[in-house]
Amino acid sequence: MNVELIHFTPRGEELVEWAGRICYRSHHRMTGDPSKFIEGIVSRGHESVIEHWRALFFVRATEGELLDLLSSVPLLRFSRREKDFLLSGNARMFRQARGPLAEGMRKLLSGASPLLFGNGGNPLQSREPPNEKIVNEWSYFLPAELTGAELSLHGAATFYFKGVSRALTHQLVRHRMASYSQASQRYCNEENFEVVVPPSVEEKGALPLFCRAIAGIRENYRELKESGLKAEDARYLLPNATSSEIAVSMTFEHWANFLALRCDSHAQWEIRNVAHLVKGLLHERLPQSF
Ligand SMILES: Cc1cc2nc3c(=O)[nH]c(=O)nc-3n(C[C@H](O)[C@H](O)[C@H](O)COP(=O)(O)OP(=O)(O)OC[C@H]3O[C@@H](n4cnc5c(N)ncnc54)[C@H](O)[C@@H]3O)c2cc1C
């Protein structure tokens, strides 16, 4: 058995903290040391945030050793390279994996991320806050050794969507082969929620009606909060138009599936716009694949 760590997400712990903080809209509280935040969020069972962190291994193992590993975590991606294998996955998968191969991998991963796989924190420089575009590139998992089909299978990208509607994010999260971190309506006060207005509302002269309805909901939401209701229950009033923000990580193979479905003319206008923006950014970065 031989295991070699080839690549892991650059500035990955910072990415995990940043994605996790979307849920609470608390980026202003980033200090450059992600340890407290990540330990806290993981201990509360909110482990999906560490799915944005990925690693790629070169593995030489018997079929039995590989089967042990893959049956403990079926979502790991693997491909053959002559007698060896390339194997990739996210931090959550490597933390859950069982068997001697998994042990070997975690040993190597503890050097890559002491916070996620070993003991102790790992202070980092704080990253610039994201800009305010609808679609922002955030992180690429691009092992230099990979091209073509291998890159599509093991490579990945994280995008951050901001100012998109809850209607859009509901469609987005139907793409199951992905990892998400979204602003929480339980933990964030939505008293001044913003909305996405479909262009057709104005085209049909229905903007005054739309705005009146939203103003009514805002008022009622406030009253519910003032009456002592928690945000987690007051949110039941909020409309699909409510603006949200979400980080999404997928392998390139699954981004391609997303683009095929959502750039299509059958897709709804908002998610289609977002898909075209993602496609443009992926094309700039990987013109041969997108
Ligand atoms: C135009 C359009 C209209 C839609 N309308 C509706 C609608 O009216 N109602 C509605 O409920 N949904 C609707 N959807 C959502 C759609 O059914 C899918 O849930 C969504 O597009 C995600 O696609 P996916 O399953 O290919 O992606 P992913 O979930 O990312 O899956 C990627 C691939 O992984 C495999 N896969 C993942 N999970 C499984 C599994 N459990 N079993 C087998 N294979 C799996 C499949 O090969 C799949 O293609 C619509 C989608 C589009 C594009």
mmCIF file of C-alpha atoms and ligand atoms in Angstrom:
data_model
loop_
_atom_site.group_PDB
_atom_site.id
_atom_site.type_symbol
_atom_site.label_atom_id
_atom_site.label_comp_id
_atom_site.label_asym_id
_atom_site.label_seq_id
_atom_site.Cartn_x
_atom_site.Cartn_y
_atom_site.Cartn_z
ATOM 1 C CA MET A 1 0.000 0.000 0.000
ATOM 2 C CA ASN A 2 1.366 3.401 -0.963
ATOM 3 C CA VAL A 3 -0.420 6.719 -0.517
ATOM 4 C CA GLU A 4 0.827 10.075 -1.778
ATOM 5 C CA LEU A 5 -0.929 13.420 -1.214
ATOM 6 C CA ILE A 6 -0.747 15.299 -4.509
ATOM 7 C CA HIS A 7 -2.895 18.380 -3.999
ATOM 8 C CA PHE A 8 -5.227 20.022 -1.506
ATOM 9 C CA THR A 9 -7.384 23.148 -1.665
ATOM 10 C CA PRO A 10 -5.176 26.215 -1.409
ATOM 11 C CA ARG A 11 -6.091 28.334 1.627
ATOM 12 C CA GLY A 12 -8.697 25.666 2.297
ATOM 13 C CA GLU A 13 -9.331 26.309 5.993
ATOM 14 C CA GLU A 14 -9.959 29.942 5.210
ATOM 15 C CA LEU A 15 -12.363 28.864 2.477
ATOM 16 C CA VAL A 16 -14.209 26.661 4.992
ATOM 17 C CA GLU A 17 -14.532 29.494 7.503
ATOM 18 C CA TRP A 18 -15.611 31.907 4.830
ATOM 19 C CA ALA A 19 -18.247 29.538 3.413
ATOM 20 C CA GLY A 20 -19.511 28.692 6.907
ATOM 21 C CA ARG A 21 -19.850 32.370 7.765
ATOM 22 C CA ILE A 22 -22.223 32.876 4.848
ATOM 23 C CA CYS A 23 -24.791 31.014 6.968
ATOM 24 C CA TYR A 24 -24.586 33.681 9.700
ATOM 25 C CA ARG A 25 -23.618 36.666 7.499
ATOM 26 C CA SER A 26 -20.662 37.141 9.856
ATOM 27 C CA HIS A 27 -17.652 37.663 7.554
ATOM 28 C CA HIS A 28 -16.831 40.841 9.496
ATOM 29 C CA ARG A 29 -15.862 38.556 12.406
ATOM 30 C CA MET A 30 -13.039 36.778 10.512
ATOM 31 C CA THR A 31 -9.790 37.292 12.426
ATOM 32 C CA GLY A 32 -7.306 35.372 10.274
ATOM 33 C CA ASP A 33 -7.448 32.351 12.604
ATOM 34 C CA PRO A 34 -10.247 30.021 11.475
ATOM 35 C CA SER A 35 -9.746 27.439 14.241
ATOM 36 C CA LYS A 36 -12.372 28.617 16.725
ATOM 37 C CA PHE A 37 -15.076 29.041 14.121
ATOM 38 C CA ILE A 38 -14.429 25.703 12.375
ATOM 39 C CA GLU A 39 -14.166 23.709 15.613
ATOM 40 C CA GLY A 40 -17.416 25.283 16.824
ATOM 41 C CA ILE A 41 -19.394 24.708 13.655
ATOM 42 C CA VAL A 42 -18.200 21.113 13.282
ATOM 43 C CA SER A 43 -18.942 20.303 16.929
ATOM 44 C CA ARG A 44 -22.527 21.512 16.397
ATOM 45 C CA GLY A 45 -22.917 18.946 13.613
ATOM 46 C CA HIS A 46 -22.834 21.460 10.759
ATOM 47 C CA GLU A 47 -20.162 19.419 8.969
ATOM 48 C CA SER A 48 -21.221 20.257 5.428
ATOM 49 C CA VAL A 49 -19.033 23.393 5.554
ATOM 50 C CA ILE A 50 -15.847 21.312 5.494
ATOM 51 C CA GLU A 51 -16.999 19.764 2.212
ATOM 52 C CA HIS A 52 -15.585 22.810 0.393
ATOM 53 C CA TRP A 53 -12.042 21.578 1.225
ATOM 54 C CA ARG A 54 -10.702 18.882 -1.175
ATOM 55 C CA ALA A 55 -7.635 16.677 -1.551
ATOM 56 C CA LEU A 56 -6.229 14.428 -4.275
ATOM 57 C CA PHE A 57 -4.146 11.291 -3.646
ATOM 58 C CA PHE A 58 -2.093 8.924 -5.692
ATOM 59 C CA VAL A 59 -2.788 5.430 -4.341
ATOM 60 C CA ARG A 60 -1.284 1.993 -4.863
ATOM 61 C CA ALA A 61 -3.462 -0.570 -3.116
ATOM 62 C CA THR A 62 -5.097 -3.939 -3.488
ATOM 63 C CA GLU A 63 -8.672 -4.215 -4.693
ATOM 64 C CA GLY A 64 -9.674 -5.274 -1.173
ATOM 65 C CA GLU A 65 -8.116 -2.171 0.407
ATOM 66 C CA LEU A 66 -9.815 0.047 -2.163
ATOM 67 C CA LEU A 67 -13.170 -1.648 -1.682
ATOM 68 C CA ASP A 68 -12.927 -1.156 2.095
ATOM 69 C CA LEU A 69 -12.353 2.526 1.563
ATOM 70 C CA LEU A 70 -14.991 3.070 -1.108
ATOM 71 C CA SER A 71 -17.669 1.146 0.734
ATOM 72 C CA SER A 72 -17.159 3.407 3.764
ATOM 73 C CA VAL A 73 -17.469 6.569 1.608
ATOM 74 C CA PRO A 74 -19.066 5.881 -1.802
ATOM 75 C CA LEU A 75 -18.853 9.523 -2.902
ATOM 76 C CA LEU A 76 -15.050 9.461 -3.227
ATOM 77 C CA ARG A 77 -13.964 9.938 -6.854
ATOM 78 C CA PHE A 78 -11.377 7.567 -8.258
ATOM 79 C CA SER A 79 -9.777 6.791 -11.616
ATOM 80 C CA ARG A 80 -7.184 4.298 -12.799
ATOM 81 C CA ARG A 81 -3.634 5.188 -13.798
ATOM 82 C CA GLU A 82 -2.038 1.988 -15.078
ATOM 83 C CA LYS A 83 -1.611 -0.085 -11.894
ATOM 84 C CA ASP A 84 -2.340 2.834 -9.584
ATOM 85 C CA PHE A 85 -5.301 5.062 -8.756
ATOM 86 C CA LEU A 86 -6.048 8.746 -8.436
ATOM 87 C CA LEU A 87 -8.470 9.310 -5.619
ATOM 88 C CA SER A 88 -10.112 12.567 -4.561
ATOM 89 C CA GLY A 89 -12.749 13.740 -2.155
ATOM 90 C CA ASN A 90 -13.568 16.403 0.372
ATOM 91 C CA ALA A 91 -12.525 16.782 4.003
ATOM 92 C CA ARG A 92 -15.771 15.333 5.289
ATOM 93 C CA MET A 93 -15.283 12.167 3.227
ATOM 94 C CA PHE A 94 -11.691 11.706 4.391
ATOM 95 C CA ARG A 95 -12.723 12.225 8.020
ATOM 96 C CA GLN A 96 -15.440 9.559 7.710
ATOM 97 C CA ALA A 97 -13.457 7.017 5.666
ATOM 98 C CA ARG A 98 -12.581 3.698 7.330
ATOM 99 C CA GLY A 99 -9.765 1.157 6.877
ATOM 100 C CA PRO A 100 -5.970 1.208 6.663
ATOM 101 C CA LEU A 101 -5.927 3.281 3.457
ATOM 102 C CA ALA A 102 -8.025 5.956 5.149
ATOM 103 C CA GLU A 103 -5.673 5.964 8.144
ATOM 104 C CA GLY A 104 -2.690 6.492 5.825
ATOM 105 C CA MET A 105 -4.476 9.336 4.074
ATOM 106 C CA ARG A 106 -5.455 11.078 7.300
ATOM 107 C CA LYS A 107 -1.837 10.954 8.476
ATOM 108 C CA LEU A 108 -0.796 12.899 5.382
ATOM 109 C CA LEU A 109 -3.801 15.210 5.649
ATOM 110 C CA SER A 110 -2.915 16.193 9.205
ATOM 111 C CA GLY A 111 0.137 17.955 7.731
ATOM 112 C CA ALA A 112 -2.022 19.680 5.108
ATOM 113 C CA SER A 113 -4.706 20.806 7.570
ATOM 114 C CA PRO A 114 -3.881 20.378 11.264
ATOM 115 C CA LEU A 115 -7.229 21.932 12.028
ATOM 116 C CA LEU A 116 -9.351 19.411 10.105
ATOM 117 C CA PHE A 117 -7.196 16.310 10.557
ATOM 118 C CA GLY A 118 -4.876 16.866 13.493
ATOM 119 C CA ASN A 119 -4.481 18.864 16.631
ATOM 120 C CA GLY A 120 -4.191 22.587 16.885
ATOM 121 C CA GLY A 121 -5.046 25.614 14.829
ATOM 122 C CA ASN A 122 -3.357 27.060 11.792
ATOM 123 C CA PRO A 123 -3.571 30.860 11.626
ATOM 124 C CA LEU A 124 -3.959 32.292 8.156
ATOM 125 C CA GLN A 125 -3.899 35.672 6.494
ATOM 126 C CA SER A 126 -7.403 37.023 6.124
ATOM 127 C CA ARG A 127 -8.712 37.097 2.563
ATOM 128 C CA GLU A 128 -10.245 40.184 0.956
ATOM 129 C CA PRO A 129 -14.020 40.193 1.379
ATOM 130 C CA PRO A 130 -15.848 38.965 -1.730
ATOM 131 C CA ASN A 131 -16.967 41.565 -4.207
ATOM 132 C CA GLU A 132 -20.596 42.195 -4.926
ATOM 133 C CA LYS A 133 -21.127 40.526 -8.279
ATOM 134 C CA ILE A 134 -23.929 37.960 -8.590
ATOM 135 C CA VAL A 135 -21.452 35.203 -9.422
ATOM 136 C CA ASN A 136 -18.017 35.285 -7.814
ATOM 137 C CA GLU A 137 -15.238 32.783 -8.345
ATOM 138 C CA TRP A 138 -13.939 31.768 -4.974
ATOM 139 C CA SER A 139 -11.655 28.765 -5.156
ATOM 140 C CA TYR A 140 -10.356 26.281 -7.692
ATOM 141 C CA PHE A 141 -9.103 22.767 -7.021
ATOM 142 C CA LEU A 142 -6.776 22.386 -10.004
ATOM 143 C CA PRO A 143 -4.045 19.754 -9.498
ATOM 144 C CA ALA A 144 -1.311 20.621 -12.035
ATOM 145 C CA GLU A 145 -0.834 16.924 -12.927
ATOM 146 C CA LEU A 146 -4.348 16.507 -14.313
ATOM 147 C CA THR A 147 -5.865 17.219 -17.712
ATOM 148 C CA GLY A 148 -8.866 16.031 -19.729
ATOM 149 C CA ALA A 149 -11.094 13.365 -18.179
ATOM 150 C CA GLU A 150 -8.981 13.145 -14.987
ATOM 151 C CA LEU A 151 -9.296 16.877 -14.407
ATOM 152 C CA SER A 152 -13.039 16.739 -14.999
ATOM 153 C CA LEU A 153 -13.433 13.914 -12.455
ATOM 154 C CA HIS A 154 -11.118 15.174 -9.700
ATOM 155 C CA GLY A 155 -10.885 18.945 -10.288
ATOM 156 C CA ALA A 156 -13.425 21.258 -8.661
ATOM 157 C CA ALA A 157 -14.486 24.860 -8.283
ATOM 158 C CA THR A 158 -16.272 26.868 -5.599
ATOM 159 C CA PHE A 159 -18.485 29.770 -6.630
ATOM 160 C CA TYR A 160 -20.286 32.276 -4.460
ATOM 161 C CA PHE A 161 -23.682 33.565 -5.588
ATOM 162 C CA LYS A 162 -24.962 36.743 -3.996
ATOM 163 C CA GLY A 163 -28.229 38.609 -4.527
ATOM 164 C CA VAL A 164 -29.992 35.556 -5.921
ATOM 165 C CA SER A 165 -33.533 34.653 -4.909
ATOM 166 C CA ARG A 166 -34.569 31.826 -2.618
ATOM 167 C CA ALA A 167 -36.466 30.537 -5.676
ATOM 168 C CA LEU A 168 -33.106 30.163 -7.402
ATOM 169 C CA THR A 169 -31.308 28.583 -4.458
ATOM 170 C CA HIS A 170 -34.082 26.027 -4.106
ATOM 171 C CA GLN A 171 -33.517 24.972 -7.721
ATOM 172 C CA LEU A 172 -29.755 25.041 -7.214
ATOM 173 C CA VAL A 173 -29.679 22.710 -4.229
ATOM 174 C CA ARG A 174 -31.520 20.070 -6.257
ATOM 175 C CA HIS A 175 -28.071 19.459 -7.769
ATOM 176 C CA ARG A 176 -27.117 16.820 -5.230
ATOM 177 C CA MET A 177 -23.531 16.182 -6.262
ATOM 178 C CA ALA A 178 -22.406 19.433 -4.694
ATOM 179 C CA SER A 179 -21.624 21.068 -1.355
ATOM 180 C CA TYR A 180 -23.473 24.187 -0.215
ATOM 181 C CA SER A 181 -23.299 26.840 2.482
ATOM 182 C CA GLN A 182 -26.231 29.264 2.459
ATOM 183 C CA ALA A 183 -27.295 32.272 4.519
ATOM 184 C CA SER A 184 -29.571 30.993 7.253
ATOM 185 C CA GLN A 185 -32.989 32.530 7.833
ATOM 186 C CA ARG A 186 -32.914 30.959 11.308
ATOM 187 C CA TYR A 187 -29.814 32.793 12.465
ATOM 188 C CA CYS A 188 -29.962 35.997 10.378
ATOM 189 C CA ASN A 189 -32.495 38.688 11.065
ATOM 190 C CA GLU A 190 -34.394 39.266 7.801
ATOM 191 C CA GLU A 191 -36.236 42.453 8.877
ATOM 192 C CA ASN A 192 -34.765 44.370 5.958
ATOM 193 C CA PHE A 193 -34.747 41.519 3.477
ATOM 194 C CA GLU A 194 -33.988 42.427 -0.113
ATOM 195 C CA VAL A 195 -35.820 40.898 -3.040
ATOM 196 C CA VAL A 196 -35.087 39.782 -6.599
ATOM 197 C CA VAL A 197 -37.766 41.142 -8.927
ATOM 198 C CA PRO A 198 -38.415 39.119 -12.088
ATOM 199 C CA PRO A 199 -38.148 41.421 -15.151
ATOM 200 C CA SER A 200 -41.606 40.248 -16.259
ATOM 201 C CA VAL A 201 -43.164 41.940 -13.195
ATOM 202 C CA GLU A 202 -42.187 45.353 -14.557
ATOM 203 C CA GLU A 203 -42.934 44.373 -18.146
ATOM 204 C CA LYS A 204 -46.504 43.494 -17.147
ATOM 205 C CA GLY A 205 -46.915 46.729 -15.175
ATOM 206 C CA ALA A 206 -47.196 44.761 -11.922
ATOM 207 C CA LEU A 207 -44.311 46.427 -10.056
ATOM 208 C CA PRO A 208 -46.536 48.533 -7.726
ATOM 209 C CA LEU A 209 -48.504 45.417 -6.718
ATOM 210 C CA PHE A 210 -45.290 43.425 -6.182
ATOM 211 C CA CYS A 211 -43.730 46.192 -4.053
ATOM 212 C CA ARG A 212 -46.902 46.589 -1.995
ATOM 213 C CA ALA A 213 -46.943 42.863 -1.230
ATOM 214 C CA ILE A 214 -43.263 42.882 -0.215
ATOM 215 C CA ALA A 215 -43.719 45.968 1.987
ATOM 216 C CA GLY A 216 -46.631 44.193 3.719
ATOM 217 C CA ILE A 217 -44.530 41.101 4.383
ATOM 218 C CA ARG A 218 -41.663 43.228 5.751
ATOM 219 C CA GLU A 219 -44.046 44.978 8.103
ATOM 220 C CA ASN A 220 -45.669 41.733 9.250
ATOM 221 C CA TYR A 221 -42.274 40.062 9.729
ATOM 222 C CA ARG A 222 -41.175 42.960 11.948
ATOM 223 C CA GLU A 223 -44.367 42.747 13.979
ATOM 224 C CA LEU A 224 -43.913 39.028 14.497
ATOM 225 C CA LYS A 225 -40.328 39.597 15.657
ATOM 226 C CA GLU A 226 -41.453 42.391 17.999
ATOM 227 C CA SER A 227 -44.083 40.071 19.458
ATOM 228 C CA GLY A 228 -41.217 37.821 20.547
ATOM 229 C CA LEU A 229 -41.240 35.269 17.738
ATOM 230 C CA LYS A 230 -37.811 33.892 16.841
ATOM 231 C CA ALA A 231 -36.415 34.505 13.334
ATOM 232 C CA GLU A 232 -36.682 30.764 12.687
ATOM 233 C CA ASP A 233 -40.488 31.025 12.903
ATOM 234 C CA ALA A 234 -40.999 34.557 11.580
ATOM 235 C CA ARG A 235 -39.236 33.416 8.385
ATOM 236 C CA TYR A 236 -42.316 31.391 7.418
ATOM 237 C CA LEU A 237 -43.687 34.653 5.999
ATOM 238 C CA LEU A 238 -40.732 35.301 3.708
ATOM 239 C CA PRO A 239 -41.307 35.024 -0.044
ATOM 240 C CA ASN A 240 -39.399 33.089 -2.720
ATOM 241 C CA ALA A 241 -38.157 36.470 -3.957
ATOM 242 C CA THR A 242 -36.058 36.976 -0.781
ATOM 243 C CA SER A 243 -32.448 37.624 -1.692
ATOM 244 C CA SER A 244 -29.937 35.069 -0.479
ATOM 245 C CA GLU A 245 -26.267 34.146 -0.758
ATOM 246 C CA ILE A 246 -24.743 30.735 -1.176
ATOM 247 C CA ALA A 247 -21.363 29.071 -1.772
ATOM 248 C CA VAL A 248 -21.357 26.037 -4.063
ATOM 249 C CA SER A 249 -18.556 23.518 -4.623
ATOM 250 C CA MET A 250 -18.714 20.867 -7.362
ATOM 251 C CA THR A 251 -16.287 18.840 -9.408
ATOM 252 C CA PHE A 252 -15.955 19.996 -13.018
ATOM 253 C CA GLU A 253 -17.892 16.921 -14.159
ATOM 254 C CA HIS A 254 -20.854 18.048 -12.086
ATOM 255 C CA TRP A 255 -20.516 21.704 -13.060
ATOM 256 C CA ALA A 256 -20.770 20.476 -16.678
ATOM 257 C CA ASN A 257 -24.017 18.644 -15.801
ATOM 258 C CA PHE A 258 -25.314 21.802 -14.076
ATOM 259 C CA LEU A 259 -24.461 23.940 -17.121
ATOM 260 C CA ALA A 260 -26.039 21.490 -19.573
ATOM 261 C CA LEU A 261 -29.309 21.625 -17.613
ATOM 262 C CA ARG A 262 -29.349 25.261 -16.542
ATOM 263 C CA CYS A 263 -27.952 27.070 -19.616
ATOM 264 C CA ASP A 264 -30.697 25.365 -21.600
ATOM 265 C CA SER A 265 -33.659 27.450 -22.782
ATOM 266 C CA HIS A 266 -36.003 25.302 -20.639
ATOM 267 C CA ALA A 267 -34.343 26.539 -17.446
ATOM 268 C CA GLN A 268 -35.850 29.531 -15.652
ATOM 269 C CA TRP A 269 -34.397 32.983 -16.460
ATOM 270 C CA GLU A 270 -32.643 33.601 -13.125
ATOM 271 C CA ILE A 271 -30.780 30.295 -12.808
ATOM 272 C CA ARG A 272 -30.075 30.440 -16.564
ATOM 273 C CA ASN A 273 -28.428 33.873 -16.128
ATOM 274 C CA VAL A 274 -26.347 32.538 -13.246
ATOM 275 C CA ALA A 275 -25.395 29.414 -15.229
ATOM 276 C CA HIS A 276 -24.206 31.556 -18.161
ATOM 277 C CA LEU A 277 -22.082 33.679 -15.804
ATOM 278 C CA VAL A 278 -20.545 30.512 -14.296
ATOM 279 C CA LYS A 279 -19.924 29.108 -17.764
ATOM 280 C CA GLY A 280 -18.113 32.301 -18.807
ATOM 281 C CA LEU A 281 -15.821 32.158 -15.777
ATOM 282 C CA LEU A 282 -15.107 28.434 -16.210
ATOM 283 C CA HIS A 283 -14.387 29.014 -19.894
ATOM 284 C CA GLU A 284 -11.868 31.737 -19.048
ATOM 285 C CA ARG A 285 -10.089 29.406 -16.630
ATOM 286 C CA LEU A 286 -10.428 26.135 -18.586
ATOM 287 C CA PRO A 287 -11.131 26.949 -22.248
ATOM 288 C CA GLN A 288 -10.523 23.341 -23.324
ATOM 289 C CA SER A 289 -13.186 21.949 -20.992
ATOM 290 C CA PHE A 290 -15.916 24.625 -20.997
HETATM 291 C C1 LIG B 1 -35.748 22.691 -16.847
HETATM 292 C C2 LIG B 1 -35.848 21.967 -15.534
HETATM 293 C C3 LIG B 1 -37.076 21.794 -14.941
HETATM 294 C C4 LIG B 1 -37.186 21.104 -13.714
HETATM 295 N N1 LIG B 1 -38.413 20.964 -13.147
HETATM 296 C C5 LIG B 1 -38.535 20.295 -11.978
HETATM 297 C C6 LIG B 1 -39.796 20.102 -11.355
HETATM 298 O O1 LIG B 1 -40.817 20.538 -11.868
HETATM 299 N N2 LIG B 1 -39.855 19.429 -10.177
HETATM 300 C C7 LIG B 1 -38.747 18.896 -9.590
HETATM 301 O O2 LIG B 1 -38.854 18.241 -8.542
HETATM 302 N N3 LIG B 1 -37.527 19.070 -10.147
HETATM 303 C C8 LIG B 1 -37.379 19.761 -11.307
HETATM 304 N N4 LIG B 1 -36.148 19.946 -11.876
HETATM 305 C C9 LIG B 1 -34.955 19.462 -11.143
HETATM 306 C C10 LIG B 1 -34.358 18.197 -11.780
HETATM 307 O O3 LIG B 1 -35.265 17.115 -11.712
HETATM 308 C C11 LIG B 1 -33.062 17.797 -11.049
HETATM 309 O O4 LIG B 1 -33.367 17.512 -9.694
HETATM 310 C C12 LIG B 1 -32.009 18.883 -11.083
HETATM 311 O O5 LIG B 1 -31.905 19.434 -12.375
HETATM 312 C C13 LIG B 1 -30.653 18.287 -10.674
HETATM 313 O O6 LIG B 1 -30.144 17.511 -11.729
HETATM 314 P P1 LIG B 1 -29.323 16.177 -11.522
HETATM 315 O O7 LIG B 1 -30.135 15.198 -10.751
HETATM 316 O O8 LIG B 1 -28.809 15.742 -12.873
HETATM 317 O O9 LIG B 1 -28.060 16.708 -10.683
HETATM 318 P P2 LIG B 1 -27.309 16.039 -9.444
HETATM 319 O O10 LIG B 1 -28.214 15.827 -8.314
HETATM 320 O O11 LIG B 1 -26.101 16.923 -9.208
HETATM 321 O O12 LIG B 1 -26.853 14.652 -9.976
HETATM 322 C C14 LIG B 1 -25.783 14.547 -10.934
HETATM 323 C C15 LIG B 1 -25.812 13.137 -11.503
HETATM 324 O O13 LIG B 1 -25.546 12.213 -10.438
HETATM 325 C C16 LIG B 1 -26.375 11.064 -10.568
HETATM 326 N N5 LIG B 1 -27.211 10.963 -9.362
HETATM 327 C C17 LIG B 1 -27.200 11.807 -8.279
HETATM 328 N N6 LIG B 1 -28.016 11.346 -7.322
HETATM 329 C C18 LIG B 1 -28.570 10.208 -7.802
HETATM 330 C C19 LIG B 1 -29.502 9.270 -7.277
HETATM 331 N N7 LIG B 1 -30.041 9.406 -6.052
HETATM 332 N N8 LIG B 1 -29.834 8.206 -8.043
HETATM 333 C C20 LIG B 1 -29.304 8.051 -9.286
HETATM 334 N N9 LIG B 1 -28.436 8.899 -9.849
HETATM 335 C C21 LIG B 1 -28.057 9.969 -9.109
HETATM 336 C C22 LIG B 1 -27.173 11.253 -11.860
HETATM 337 O O14 LIG B 1 -26.431 10.657 -12.910
HETATM 338 C C23 LIG B 1 -27.175 12.749 -12.065
HETATM 339 O O15 LIG B 1 -27.292 13.165 -13.405
HETATM 340 C C24 LIG B 1 -36.024 20.608 -13.083
HETATM 341 C C25 LIG B 1 -34.783 20.794 -13.711
HETATM 342 C C26 LIG B 1 -34.684 21.466 -14.910
HETATM 343 C C27 LIG B 1 -33.325 21.668 -15.536
#
